[in-house]
mmCIF file with all atom_site columns, C-alpha atoms in Angstrom:
data_model
loop_
_atom_site.group_PDB
_atom_site.id
_atom_site.type_symbol
_atom_site.label_atom_id
_atom_site.label_alt_id
_atom_site.label_comp_id
_atom_site.label_asym_id
_atom_site.label_entity_id
_atom_site.label_seq_id
_atom_site.pdbx_PDB_ins_code
_atom_site.Cartn_x
_atom_site.Cartn_y
_atom_site.Cartn_z
_atom_site.occupancy
_atom_site.B_iso_or_equiv
_atom_site.pdbx_formal_charge
_atom_site.auth_seq_id
_atom_site.auth_comp_id
_atom_site.auth_asym_id
_atom_site.auth_atom_id
_atom_site.pdbx_PDB_model_num
ATOM 1   C CA . UNK Q 1 1   ? 244.608 99.578  152.971 1.00 0.00 ? 968  UNK Q CA 1
ATOM 2   C CA . UNK Q 1 2   ? 245.651 102.141 155.635 1.00 0.00 ? 969  UNK Q CA 1
ATOM 3   C CA . UNK Q 1 3   ? 247.411 105.274 154.487 1.00 0.00 ? 970  UNK Q CA 1
ATOM 4   C CA . UNK Q 1 4   ? 250.631 104.029 156.048 1.00 0.00 ? 971  UNK Q CA 1
ATOM 5   C CA . UNK Q 1 5   ? 250.412 100.917 153.899 1.00 0.00 ? 972  UNK Q CA 1
ATOM 6   C CA . UNK Q 1 6   ? 250.273 102.951 150.694 1.00 0.00 ? 973  UNK Q CA 1
ATOM 7   C CA . UNK Q 1 7   ? 253.050 105.263 151.854 1.00 0.00 ? 974  UNK Q CA 1
ATOM 8   C CA . UNK Q 1 8   ? 255.229 102.339 152.861 1.00 0.00 ? 975  UNK Q CA 1
ATOM 9   C CA . UNK Q 1 9   ? 254.681 100.587 149.541 1.00 0.00 ? 976  UNK Q CA 1
ATOM 10  C CA . UNK Q 1 10  ? 255.577 103.753 147.627 1.00 0.00 ? 977  UNK Q CA 1
ATOM 11  C CA . UNK Q 1 11  ? 258.733 104.326 149.640 1.00 0.00 ? 978  UNK Q CA 1
ATOM 12  C CA . UNK Q 1 12  ? 259.783 100.676 149.296 1.00 0.00 ? 979  UNK Q CA 1
ATOM 13  C CA . UNK Q 1 13  ? 259.474 100.960 145.507 1.00 0.00 ? 980  UNK Q CA 1
ATOM 14  C CA . UNK Q 1 14  ? 261.505 104.186 145.624 1.00 0.00 ? 981  UNK Q CA 1
ATOM 15  C CA . UNK Q 1 15  ? 264.173 102.659 147.865 1.00 0.00 ? 982  UNK Q CA 1
ATOM 16  C CA . UNK Q 1 16  ? 264.446 99.606  145.630 1.00 0.00 ? 983  UNK Q CA 1
ATOM 17  C CA . UNK Q 1 17  ? 264.790 101.787 142.542 1.00 0.00 ? 984  UNK Q CA 1
ATOM 18  C CA . UNK Q 1 18  ? 267.447 103.899 144.255 1.00 0.00 ? 985  UNK Q CA 1
ATOM 19  C CA . UNK Q 1 19  ? 269.345 100.762 145.178 1.00 0.00 ? 986  UNK Q CA 1
ATOM 20  C CA . UNK Q 1 20  ? 269.107 99.374  141.658 1.00 0.00 ? 987  UNK Q CA 1
ATOM 21  C CA . UNK Q 1 21  ? 270.330 102.644 140.141 1.00 0.00 ? 988  UNK Q CA 1
ATOM 22  C CA . UNK Q 1 22  ? 273.231 102.737 142.599 1.00 0.00 ? 989  UNK Q CA 1
ATOM 23  C CA . UNK Q 1 23  ? 274.134 99.142  141.748 1.00 0.00 ? 990  UNK Q CA 1
ATOM 24  C CA . UNK Q 1 24  ? 274.103 99.849  138.005 1.00 0.00 ? 991  UNK Q CA 1
ATOM 25  C CA . UNK Q 1 25  ? 276.491 102.766 138.464 1.00 0.00 ? 992  UNK Q CA 1
ATOM 26  C CA . UNK Q 1 26  ? 278.855 100.655 140.564 1.00 0.00 ? 993  UNK Q CA 1
ATOM 27  C CA . UNK Q 1 27  ? 280.665 97.410  139.877 1.00 0.00 ? 994  UNK Q CA 1
ATOM 28  C CA . UNK Q 1 28  ? 278.555 94.366  138.895 1.00 0.00 ? 995  UNK Q CA 1
ATOM 29  C CA . UNK Q 1 29  ? 279.161 92.804  142.307 1.00 0.00 ? 996  UNK Q CA 1
ATOM 30  C CA . UNK Q 1 30  ? 277.969 95.907  144.202 1.00 0.00 ? 997  UNK Q CA 1
ATOM 31  C CA . UNK Q 1 31  ? 274.334 94.877  144.215 1.00 0.00 ? 998  UNK Q CA 1
ATOM 32  C CA . UNK Q 1 32  ? 272.192 96.528  146.858 1.00 0.00 ? 999  UNK Q CA 1
ATOM 33  C CA . UNK Q 1 33  ? 270.378 93.972  148.962 1.00 0.00 ? 1000 UNK Q CA 1
ATOM 34  C CA . UNK Q 1 34  ? 266.654 94.576  148.441 1.00 0.00 ? 1001 UNK Q CA 1
ATOM 35  C CA . UNK Q 1 35  ? 266.039 93.477  152.020 1.00 0.00 ? 1002 UNK Q CA 1
ATOM 36  C CA . UNK Q 1 36  ? 267.965 96.474  153.328 1.00 0.00 ? 1003 UNK Q CA 1
ATOM 37  C CA . UNK Q 1 37  ? 266.333 98.893  150.906 1.00 0.00 ? 1004 UNK Q CA 1
ATOM 38  C CA . UNK Q 1 38  ? 262.997 97.812  152.407 1.00 0.00 ? 1005 UNK Q CA 1
ATOM 39  C CA . UNK Q 1 39  ? 264.322 98.030  155.950 1.00 0.00 ? 1006 UNK Q CA 1
ATOM 40  C CA . UNK Q 1 40  ? 265.631 101.539 155.263 1.00 0.00 ? 1007 UNK Q CA 1
ATOM 41  C CA . UNK Q 1 41  ? 262.161 102.551 154.097 1.00 0.00 ? 1008 UNK Q CA 1
ATOM 42  C CA . UNK Q 1 42  ? 260.606 101.130 157.241 1.00 0.00 ? 1009 UNK Q CA 1
ATOM 43  C CA . UNK Q 1 43  ? 263.143 102.919 159.448 1.00 0.00 ? 1010 UNK Q CA 1
ATOM 44  C CA . UNK Q 1 44  ? 262.088 106.204 157.888 1.00 0.00 ? 1011 UNK Q CA 1
ATOM 45  C CA . UNK Q 1 45  ? 258.456 105.430 158.700 1.00 0.00 ? 1012 UNK Q CA 1
ATOM 46  C CA . UNK Q 1 46  ? 259.386 104.536 162.261 1.00 0.00 ? 1013 UNK Q CA 1
ATOM 47  C CA . UNK Q 1 47  ? 260.852 108.046 162.556 1.00 0.00 ? 1014 UNK Q CA 1
ATOM 48  C CA . UNK Q 1 48  ? 257.648 109.679 161.372 1.00 0.00 ? 1015 UNK Q CA 1
ATOM 49  C CA . UNK Q 1 49  ? 255.100 107.483 163.137 1.00 0.00 ? 1016 UNK Q CA 1
ATOM 50  C CA . UNK Q 1 50  ? 256.740 107.436 166.577 1.00 0.00 ? 1017 UNK Q CA 1
ATOM 51  C CA . UNK Q 1 51  ? 256.573 110.405 168.941 1.00 0.00 ? 1018 UNK Q CA 1
ATOM 52  C CA . UNK Q 1 52  ? 259.531 111.256 171.172 1.00 0.00 ? 1019 UNK Q CA 1
ATOM 53  C CA . UNK Q 1 53  ? 259.096 113.190 174.439 1.00 0.00 ? 1020 UNK Q CA 1
ATOM 54  C CA . UNK Q 1 54  ? 259.474 116.940 173.962 1.00 0.00 ? 1021 UNK Q CA 1
ATOM 55  C CA . UNK Q 1 55  ? 262.782 117.111 175.799 1.00 0.00 ? 1022 UNK Q CA 1
ATOM 56  C CA . UNK Q 1 56  ? 264.288 114.413 173.563 1.00 0.00 ? 1023 UNK Q CA 1
ATOM 57  C CA . UNK Q 1 57  ? 262.841 115.476 170.203 1.00 0.00 ? 1024 UNK Q CA 1
ATOM 58  C CA . UNK Q 1 58  ? 265.057 117.590 167.937 1.00 0.00 ? 1025 UNK Q CA 1
ATOM 59  C CA . UNK Q 1 59  ? 264.681 121.305 168.529 1.00 0.00 ? 1026 UNK Q CA 1
ATOM 60  C CA . UNK Q 1 60  ? 264.198 123.950 165.836 1.00 0.00 ? 1027 UNK Q CA 1
ATOM 61  C CA . UNK Q 1 61  ? 267.036 123.810 163.352 1.00 0.00 ? 1028 UNK Q CA 1
ATOM 62  C CA . UNK Q 1 62  ? 268.365 120.503 164.675 1.00 0.00 ? 1029 UNK Q CA 1
ATOM 63  C CA . UNK Q 1 63  ? 268.389 117.284 162.618 1.00 0.00 ? 1030 UNK Q CA 1
ATOM 64  C CA . UNK Q 1 64  ? 266.674 114.028 163.409 1.00 0.00 ? 1031 UNK Q CA 1
ATOM 65  C CA . UNK Q 1 65  ? 269.561 111.622 163.998 1.00 0.00 ? 1032 UNK Q CA 1
ATOM 66  C CA . UNK Q 1 66  ? 269.609 107.979 162.895 1.00 0.00 ? 1033 UNK Q CA 1
ATOM 67  C CA . UNK Q 1 67  ? 272.562 106.017 164.206 1.00 0.00 ? 1034 UNK Q CA 1
ATOM 68  C CA . UNK Q 1 68  ? 273.921 102.813 162.675 1.00 0.00 ? 1035 UNK Q CA 1
ATOM 69  C CA . UNK Q 1 69  ? 275.972 100.757 165.090 1.00 0.00 ? 1036 UNK Q CA 1
ATOM 70  C CA . UNK Q 1 70  ? 279.054 98.661  164.265 1.00 0.00 ? 1037 UNK Q CA 1
ATOM 71  C CA . UNK Q 1 71  ? 278.512 98.081  160.520 1.00 0.00 ? 1038 UNK Q CA 1
ATOM 72  C CA . UNK Q 1 72  ? 276.325 99.685  157.841 1.00 0.00 ? 1039 UNK Q CA 1
ATOM 73  C CA . UNK Q 1 73  ? 274.421 97.189  155.656 1.00 0.00 ? 1040 UNK Q CA 1
ATOM 74  C CA . UNK Q 1 74  ? 272.421 99.856  153.786 1.00 0.00 ? 1041 UNK Q CA 1
ATOM 75  C CA . UNK Q 1 75  ? 275.033 100.791 151.174 1.00 0.00 ? 1042 UNK Q CA 1
ATOM 76  C CA . UNK Q 1 76  ? 273.942 104.430 151.027 1.00 0.00 ? 1043 UNK Q CA 1
ATOM 77  C CA . UNK Q 1 77  ? 270.171 103.883 150.738 1.00 0.00 ? 1044 UNK Q CA 1
ATOM 78  C CA . UNK Q 1 78  ? 269.527 105.639 154.065 1.00 0.00 ? 1045 UNK Q CA 1
ATOM 79  C CA . UNK Q 1 79  ? 271.521 108.628 152.825 1.00 0.00 ? 1046 UNK Q CA 1
ATOM 80  C CA . UNK Q 1 80  ? 269.360 108.700 149.696 1.00 0.00 ? 1047 UNK Q CA 1
ATOM 81  C CA . UNK Q 1 81  ? 266.265 108.865 151.899 1.00 0.00 ? 1048 UNK Q CA 1
ATOM 82  C CA . UNK Q 1 82  ? 267.859 111.524 154.117 1.00 0.00 ? 1049 UNK Q CA 1
ATOM 83  C CA . UNK Q 1 83  ? 268.552 113.740 151.118 1.00 0.00 ? 1050 UNK Q CA 1
ATOM 84  C CA . UNK Q 1 84  ? 264.928 113.735 149.950 1.00 0.00 ? 1051 UNK Q CA 1
ATOM 85  C CA . UNK Q 1 85  ? 262.904 113.343 153.159 1.00 0.00 ? 1052 UNK Q CA 1
ATOM 86  C CA . UNK Q 1 86  ? 262.401 115.088 156.496 1.00 0.00 ? 1053 UNK Q CA 1
ATOM 87  C CA . UNK Q 1 87  ? 261.025 114.042 159.881 1.00 0.00 ? 1054 UNK Q CA 1
ATOM 88  C CA . UNK Q 1 88  ? 258.392 116.531 161.044 1.00 0.00 ? 1055 UNK Q CA 1
ATOM 89  C CA . UNK Q 1 89  ? 260.250 119.402 159.386 1.00 0.00 ? 1056 UNK Q CA 1
ATOM 90  C CA . UNK Q 1 90  ? 263.715 118.280 160.511 1.00 0.00 ? 1057 UNK Q CA 1
ATOM 91  C CA . UNK Q 1 91  ? 266.526 117.242 158.208 1.00 0.00 ? 1058 UNK Q CA 1
ATOM 92  C CA . UNK Q 1 92  ? 267.773 113.682 158.703 1.00 0.00 ? 1059 UNK Q CA 1
ATOM 93  C CA . UNK Q 1 93  ? 271.355 113.014 159.768 1.00 0.00 ? 1060 UNK Q CA 1
ATOM 94  C CA . UNK Q 1 94  ? 272.910 109.538 159.437 1.00 0.00 ? 1061 UNK Q CA 1
ATOM 95  C CA . UNK Q 1 95  ? 275.688 108.675 161.900 1.00 0.00 ? 1062 UNK Q CA 1
ATOM 96  C CA . UNK Q 1 96  ? 277.859 105.565 162.038 1.00 0.00 ? 1063 UNK Q CA 1
ATOM 97  C CA . UNK Q 1 97  ? 278.795 104.545 165.560 1.00 0.00 ? 1064 UNK Q CA 1
ATOM 98  C CA . UNK Q 1 98  ? 281.317 102.117 166.992 1.00 0.00 ? 1065 UNK Q CA 1
ATOM 99  C CA . UNK Q 1 99  ? 281.052 102.745 170.754 1.00 0.00 ? 1066 UNK Q CA 1
ATOM 100 C CA . UNK Q 1 100 ? 278.227 103.287 173.226 1.00 0.00 ? 1067 UNK Q CA 1
ATOM 101 C CA . UNK Q 1 101 ? 279.656 106.729 174.043 1.00 0.00 ? 1068 UNK Q CA 1
ATOM 102 C CA . UNK Q 1 102 ? 278.673 107.903 170.556 1.00 0.00 ? 1069 UNK Q CA 1
ATOM 103 C CA . UNK Q 1 103 ? 274.974 107.085 170.975 1.00 0.00 ? 1070 UNK Q CA 1
ATOM 104 C CA . UNK Q 1 104 ? 274.136 110.349 172.777 1.00 0.00 ? 1071 UNK Q CA 1
ATOM 105 C CA . UNK Q 1 105 ? 272.115 112.619 170.514 1.00 0.00 ? 1072 UNK Q CA 1
ATOM 106 C CA . UNK Q 1 106 ? 270.602 109.825 168.425 1.00 0.00 ? 1073 UNK Q CA 1
ATOM 107 C CA . UNK Q 1 107 ? 266.824 109.435 168.162 1.00 0.00 ? 1074 UNK Q CA 1
ATOM 108 C CA . UNK Q 1 108 ? 266.769 106.066 166.410 1.00 0.00 ? 1075 UNK Q CA 1
ATOM 109 C CA . UNK Q 1 109 ? 269.541 103.479 166.510 1.00 0.00 ? 1076 UNK Q CA 1
ATOM 110 C CA . UNK Q 1 110 ? 269.827 100.489 164.169 1.00 0.00 ? 1077 UNK Q CA 1
ATOM 111 C CA . UNK Q 1 111 ? 271.916 97.489  165.247 1.00 0.00 ? 1078 UNK Q CA 1
ATOM 112 C CA . UNK Q 1 112 ? 272.588 95.022  162.395 1.00 0.00 ? 1079 UNK Q CA 1
ATOM 113 C CA . UNK Q 1 113 ? 272.762 91.290  163.007 1.00 0.00 ? 1080 UNK Q CA 1
ATOM 114 C CA . UNK Q 1 114 ? 276.491 91.348  162.258 1.00 0.00 ? 1081 UNK Q CA 1
ATOM 115 C CA . UNK Q 1 115 ? 277.108 93.185  165.539 1.00 0.00 ? 1082 UNK Q CA 1
ATOM 116 C CA . UNK Q 1 116 ? 278.691 90.758  168.041 1.00 0.00 ? 1083 UNK Q CA 1
ATOM 117 C CA . UNK Q 1 117 ? 276.207 89.691  170.746 1.00 0.00 ? 1084 UNK Q CA 1
ATOM 118 C CA . UNK Q 1 118 ? 278.304 91.165  173.551 1.00 0.00 ? 1085 UNK Q CA 1
ATOM 119 C CA . UNK Q 1 119 ? 278.274 94.569  171.827 1.00 0.00 ? 1086 UNK Q CA 1
ATOM 120 C CA . UNK Q 1 120 ? 274.517 94.362  171.324 1.00 0.00 ? 1087 UNK Q CA 1
ATOM 121 C CA . UNK Q 1 121 ? 274.122 93.647  175.024 1.00 0.00 ? 1088 UNK Q CA 1
ATOM 122 C CA . UNK Q 1 122 ? 276.377 96.583  175.911 1.00 0.00 ? 1089 UNK Q CA 1
ATOM 123 C CA . UNK Q 1 123 ? 274.237 98.937  173.826 1.00 0.00 ? 1090 UNK Q CA 1
ATOM 124 C CA . UNK Q 1 124 ? 270.970 97.679  175.311 1.00 0.00 ? 1091 UNK Q CA 1
ATOM 125 C CA . UNK Q 1 125 ? 272.341 98.149  178.824 1.00 0.00 ? 1092 UNK Q CA 1
ATOM 126 C CA . UNK Q 1 126 ? 273.635 101.633 178.027 1.00 0.00 ? 1093 UNK Q CA 1
ATOM 127 C CA . UNK Q 1 127 ? 270.374 102.969 176.598 1.00 0.00 ? 1094 UNK Q CA 1
ATOM 128 C CA . UNK Q 1 128 ? 267.848 101.352 178.919 1.00 0.00 ? 1095 UNK Q CA 1
ATOM 129 C CA . UNK Q 1 129 ? 265.123 103.828 179.852 1.00 0.00 ? 1096 UNK Q CA 1
ATOM 130 C CA . UNK Q 1 130 ? 266.425 106.518 177.500 1.00 0.00 ? 1097 UNK Q CA 1
ATOM 131 C CA . UNK Q 1 131 ? 264.079 108.134 174.921 1.00 0.00 ? 1098 UNK Q CA 1
ATOM 132 C CA . UNK Q 1 132 ? 265.634 106.258 172.031 1.00 0.00 ? 1099 UNK Q CA 1
ATOM 133 C CA . UNK Q 1 133 ? 264.130 103.749 169.609 1.00 0.00 ? 1100 UNK Q CA 1
ATOM 134 C CA . UNK Q 1 134 ? 266.595 100.889 169.186 1.00 0.00 ? 1101 UNK Q CA 1
ATOM 135 C CA . UNK Q 1 135 ? 265.892 98.628  166.207 1.00 0.00 ? 1102 UNK Q CA 1
ATOM 136 C CA . UNK Q 1 136 ? 267.652 95.322  165.608 1.00 0.00 ? 1103 UNK Q CA 1
ATOM 137 C CA . UNK Q 1 137 ? 267.383 92.215  163.465 1.00 0.00 ? 1104 UNK Q CA 1
ATOM 138 C CA . UNK Q 1 138 ? 268.967 89.425  165.516 1.00 0.00 ? 1105 UNK Q CA 1
ATOM 139 C CA . UNK Q 1 139 ? 266.488 86.622  166.193 1.00 0.00 ? 1106 UNK Q CA 1
ATOM 140 C CA . UNK Q 1 140 ? 266.037 87.373  169.899 1.00 0.00 ? 1107 UNK Q CA 1
ATOM 141 C CA . UNK Q 1 141 ? 266.734 91.101  169.837 1.00 0.00 ? 1108 UNK Q CA 1
ATOM 142 C CA . UNK Q 1 142 ? 263.310 92.238  170.958 1.00 0.00 ? 1109 UNK Q CA 1
ATOM 143 C CA . UNK Q 1 143 ? 263.190 89.817  173.889 1.00 0.00 ? 1110 UNK Q CA 1
ATOM 144 C CA . UNK Q 1 144 ? 266.578 91.049  175.125 1.00 0.00 ? 1111 UNK Q CA 1
ATOM 145 C CA . UNK Q 1 145 ? 265.434 94.647  175.470 1.00 0.00 ? 1112 UNK Q CA 1
ATOM 146 C CA . UNK Q 1 146 ? 265.266 96.036  171.955 1.00 0.00 ? 1113 UNK Q CA 1
ATOM 147 C CA . UNK Q 1 147 ? 262.431 98.393  171.117 1.00 0.00 ? 1114 UNK Q CA 1
ATOM 148 C CA . UNK Q 1 148 ? 261.789 96.993  167.639 1.00 0.00 ? 1115 UNK Q CA 1
ATOM 149 C CA . UNK Q 1 149 ? 262.995 94.091  165.529 1.00 0.00 ? 1116 UNK Q CA 1
ATOM 150 C CA . UNK Q 1 150 ? 262.878 93.172  161.859 1.00 0.00 ? 1117 UNK Q CA 1
ATOM 151 C CA . UNK Q 1 151 ? 262.171 89.571  160.896 1.00 0.00 ? 1118 UNK Q CA 1
ATOM 152 C CA . UNK Q 1 152 ? 261.453 87.676  157.701 1.00 0.00 ? 1119 UNK Q CA 1
ATOM 153 C CA . UNK Q 1 153 ? 258.096 85.939  157.325 1.00 0.00 ? 1120 UNK Q CA 1
ATOM 154 C CA . UNK Q 1 154 ? 256.882 84.450  154.067 1.00 0.00 ? 1121 UNK Q CA 1
ATOM 155 C CA . UNK Q 1 155 ? 259.837 86.035  152.240 1.00 0.00 ? 1122 UNK Q CA 1
ATOM 156 C CA . UNK Q 1 156 ? 258.669 89.472  153.407 1.00 0.00 ? 1123 UNK Q CA 1
ATOM 157 C CA . UNK Q 1 157 ? 260.248 91.916  155.813 1.00 0.00 ? 1124 UNK Q CA 1
ATOM 158 C CA . UNK Q 1 158 ? 258.085 92.293  158.922 1.00 0.00 ? 1125 UNK Q CA 1
ATOM 159 C CA . UNK Q 1 159 ? 258.651 94.099  162.191 1.00 0.00 ? 1126 UNK Q CA 1
ATOM 160 C CA . UNK Q 1 160 ? 257.725 93.806  165.851 1.00 0.00 ? 1127 UNK Q CA 1
ATOM 161 C CA . UNK Q 1 161 ? 257.636 96.271  168.746 1.00 0.00 ? 1128 UNK Q CA 1
ATOM 162 C CA . UNK Q 1 162 ? 258.293 95.582  172.397 1.00 0.00 ? 1129 UNK Q CA 1
ATOM 163 C CA . UNK Q 1 163 ? 255.534 97.635  174.010 1.00 0.00 ? 1130 UNK Q CA 1
ATOM 164 C CA . UNK Q 1 164 ? 257.090 97.444  177.468 1.00 0.00 ? 1131 UNK Q CA 1
ATOM 165 C CA . UNK Q 1 165 ? 260.429 98.783  176.228 1.00 0.00 ? 1132 UNK Q CA 1
ATOM 166 C CA . UNK Q 1 166 ? 258.923 101.599 174.161 1.00 0.00 ? 1133 UNK Q CA 1
ATOM 167 C CA . UNK Q 1 167 ? 256.796 102.660 177.105 1.00 0.00 ? 1134 UNK Q CA 1
ATOM 168 C CA . UNK Q 1 168 ? 259.811 102.616 179.427 1.00 0.00 ? 1135 UNK Q CA 1
ATOM 169 C CA . UNK Q 1 169 ? 261.650 104.736 176.859 1.00 0.00 ? 1136 UNK Q CA 1
ATOM 170 C CA . UNK Q 1 170 ? 258.740 107.235 176.765 1.00 0.00 ? 1137 UNK Q CA 1
ATOM 171 C CA . UNK Q 1 171 ? 257.948 106.642 173.095 1.00 0.00 ? 1138 UNK Q CA 1
ATOM 172 C CA . UNK Q 1 172 ? 254.427 106.842 171.662 1.00 0.00 ? 1139 UNK Q CA 1
ATOM 173 C CA . UNK Q 1 173 ? 253.790 104.721 168.588 1.00 0.00 ? 1140 UNK Q CA 1
ATOM 174 C CA . UNK Q 1 174 ? 251.103 105.557 166.047 1.00 0.00 ? 1141 UNK Q CA 1
ATOM 175 C CA . UNK Q 1 175 ? 248.162 103.159 166.058 1.00 0.00 ? 1142 UNK Q CA 1
ATOM 176 C CA . UNK Q 1 176 ? 248.594 102.909 162.275 1.00 0.00 ? 1143 UNK Q CA 1
ATOM 177 C CA . UNK Q 1 177 ? 252.134 101.650 162.716 1.00 0.00 ? 1144 UNK Q CA 1
ATOM 178 C CA . UNK Q 1 178 ? 251.082 99.258  165.475 1.00 0.00 ? 1145 UNK Q CA 1
ATOM 179 C CA . UNK Q 1 179 ? 248.402 97.825  163.196 1.00 0.00 ? 1146 UNK Q CA 1
ATOM 180 C CA . UNK Q 1 180 ? 251.151 96.561  160.873 1.00 0.00 ? 1147 UNK Q CA 1
ATOM 181 C CA . UNK Q 1 181 ? 253.406 95.205  163.608 1.00 0.00 ? 1148 UNK Q CA 1
ATOM 182 C CA . UNK Q 1 182 ? 253.670 92.200  165.849 1.00 0.00 ? 1149 UNK Q CA 1
ATOM 183 C CA . UNK Q 1 183 ? 253.417 93.424  169.450 1.00 0.00 ? 1150 UNK Q CA 1
ATOM 184 C CA . UNK Q 1 184 ? 255.448 91.931  172.299 1.00 0.00 ? 1151 UNK Q CA 1
ATOM 185 C CA . UNK Q 1 185 ? 254.868 92.965  175.913 1.00 0.00 ? 1152 UNK Q CA 1
ATOM 186 C CA . UNK Q 1 186 ? 251.915 93.983  178.034 1.00 0.00 ? 1153 UNK Q CA 1
ATOM 187 C CA . UNK Q 1 187 ? 251.715 97.736  177.509 1.00 0.00 ? 1154 UNK Q CA 1
ATOM 188 C CA . UNK Q 1 188 ? 251.017 99.675  174.334 1.00 0.00 ? 1155 UNK Q CA 1
ATOM 189 C CA . UNK Q 1 189 ? 251.384 103.471 174.319 1.00 0.00 ? 1156 UNK Q CA 1
ATOM 190 C CA . UNK Q 1 190 ? 249.886 104.570 171.010 1.00 0.00 ? 1157 UNK Q CA 1
ATOM 191 C CA . UNK Q 1 191 ? 250.038 107.921 169.313 1.00 0.00 ? 1158 UNK Q CA 1
ATOM 192 C CA . UNK Q 1 192 ? 246.582 108.286 167.710 1.00 0.00 ? 1159 UNK Q CA 1
ATOM 193 C CA . UNK Q 1 193 ? 247.482 110.287 164.621 1.00 0.00 ? 1160 UNK Q CA 1
ATOM 194 C CA . UNK Q 1 194 ? 249.943 110.050 161.745 1.00 0.00 ? 1161 UNK Q CA 1
ATOM 195 C CA . UNK Q 1 195 ? 253.080 112.127 161.204 1.00 0.00 ? 1162 UNK Q CA 1
ATOM 196 C CA . UNK Q 1 196 ? 252.921 115.878 160.719 1.00 0.00 ? 1163 UNK Q CA 1
ATOM 197 C CA . UNK Q 1 197 ? 255.683 116.006 158.148 1.00 0.00 ? 1164 UNK Q CA 1
#
């Protein structure tokens, strides 16, 4: 199994345990959805196995910013990851956004399926061509201009990349990450090595 596979599996176990612990300390109904614990783990790996252009990458002392648009389905799991992990030596900052004007400064943006379609479209129009990885989970997200999309296959969380969009957005994806993904589009711009964190 590739190194990324082992790392992903370890982080998924950690994220699931963090979610379970959080649920036990909360009310009985506040159960963390395992699906989103896994997706949070994958989002972290996207941050470390994708290369942003130098002018868009965080500078020394600046955080790597993950934005969550409209509604947050992660119930604090991303914050748990941010407290214990870094992206290439940068602290991780989690921001919750409600308008396209707030996207500036983000490196990765997650758009949950609960976001109304017209708002998803507005975001995709606003960020087109910008060095930003936009990840969604609506069924047709990746064909409408998203850079990456989660989907469920065989009761497992999988992900796809739109190679044309990531190339337009000047993002280089690790070949190890691409080997685990479904690829949509004609062009693939691969970063040959793993993360340096």
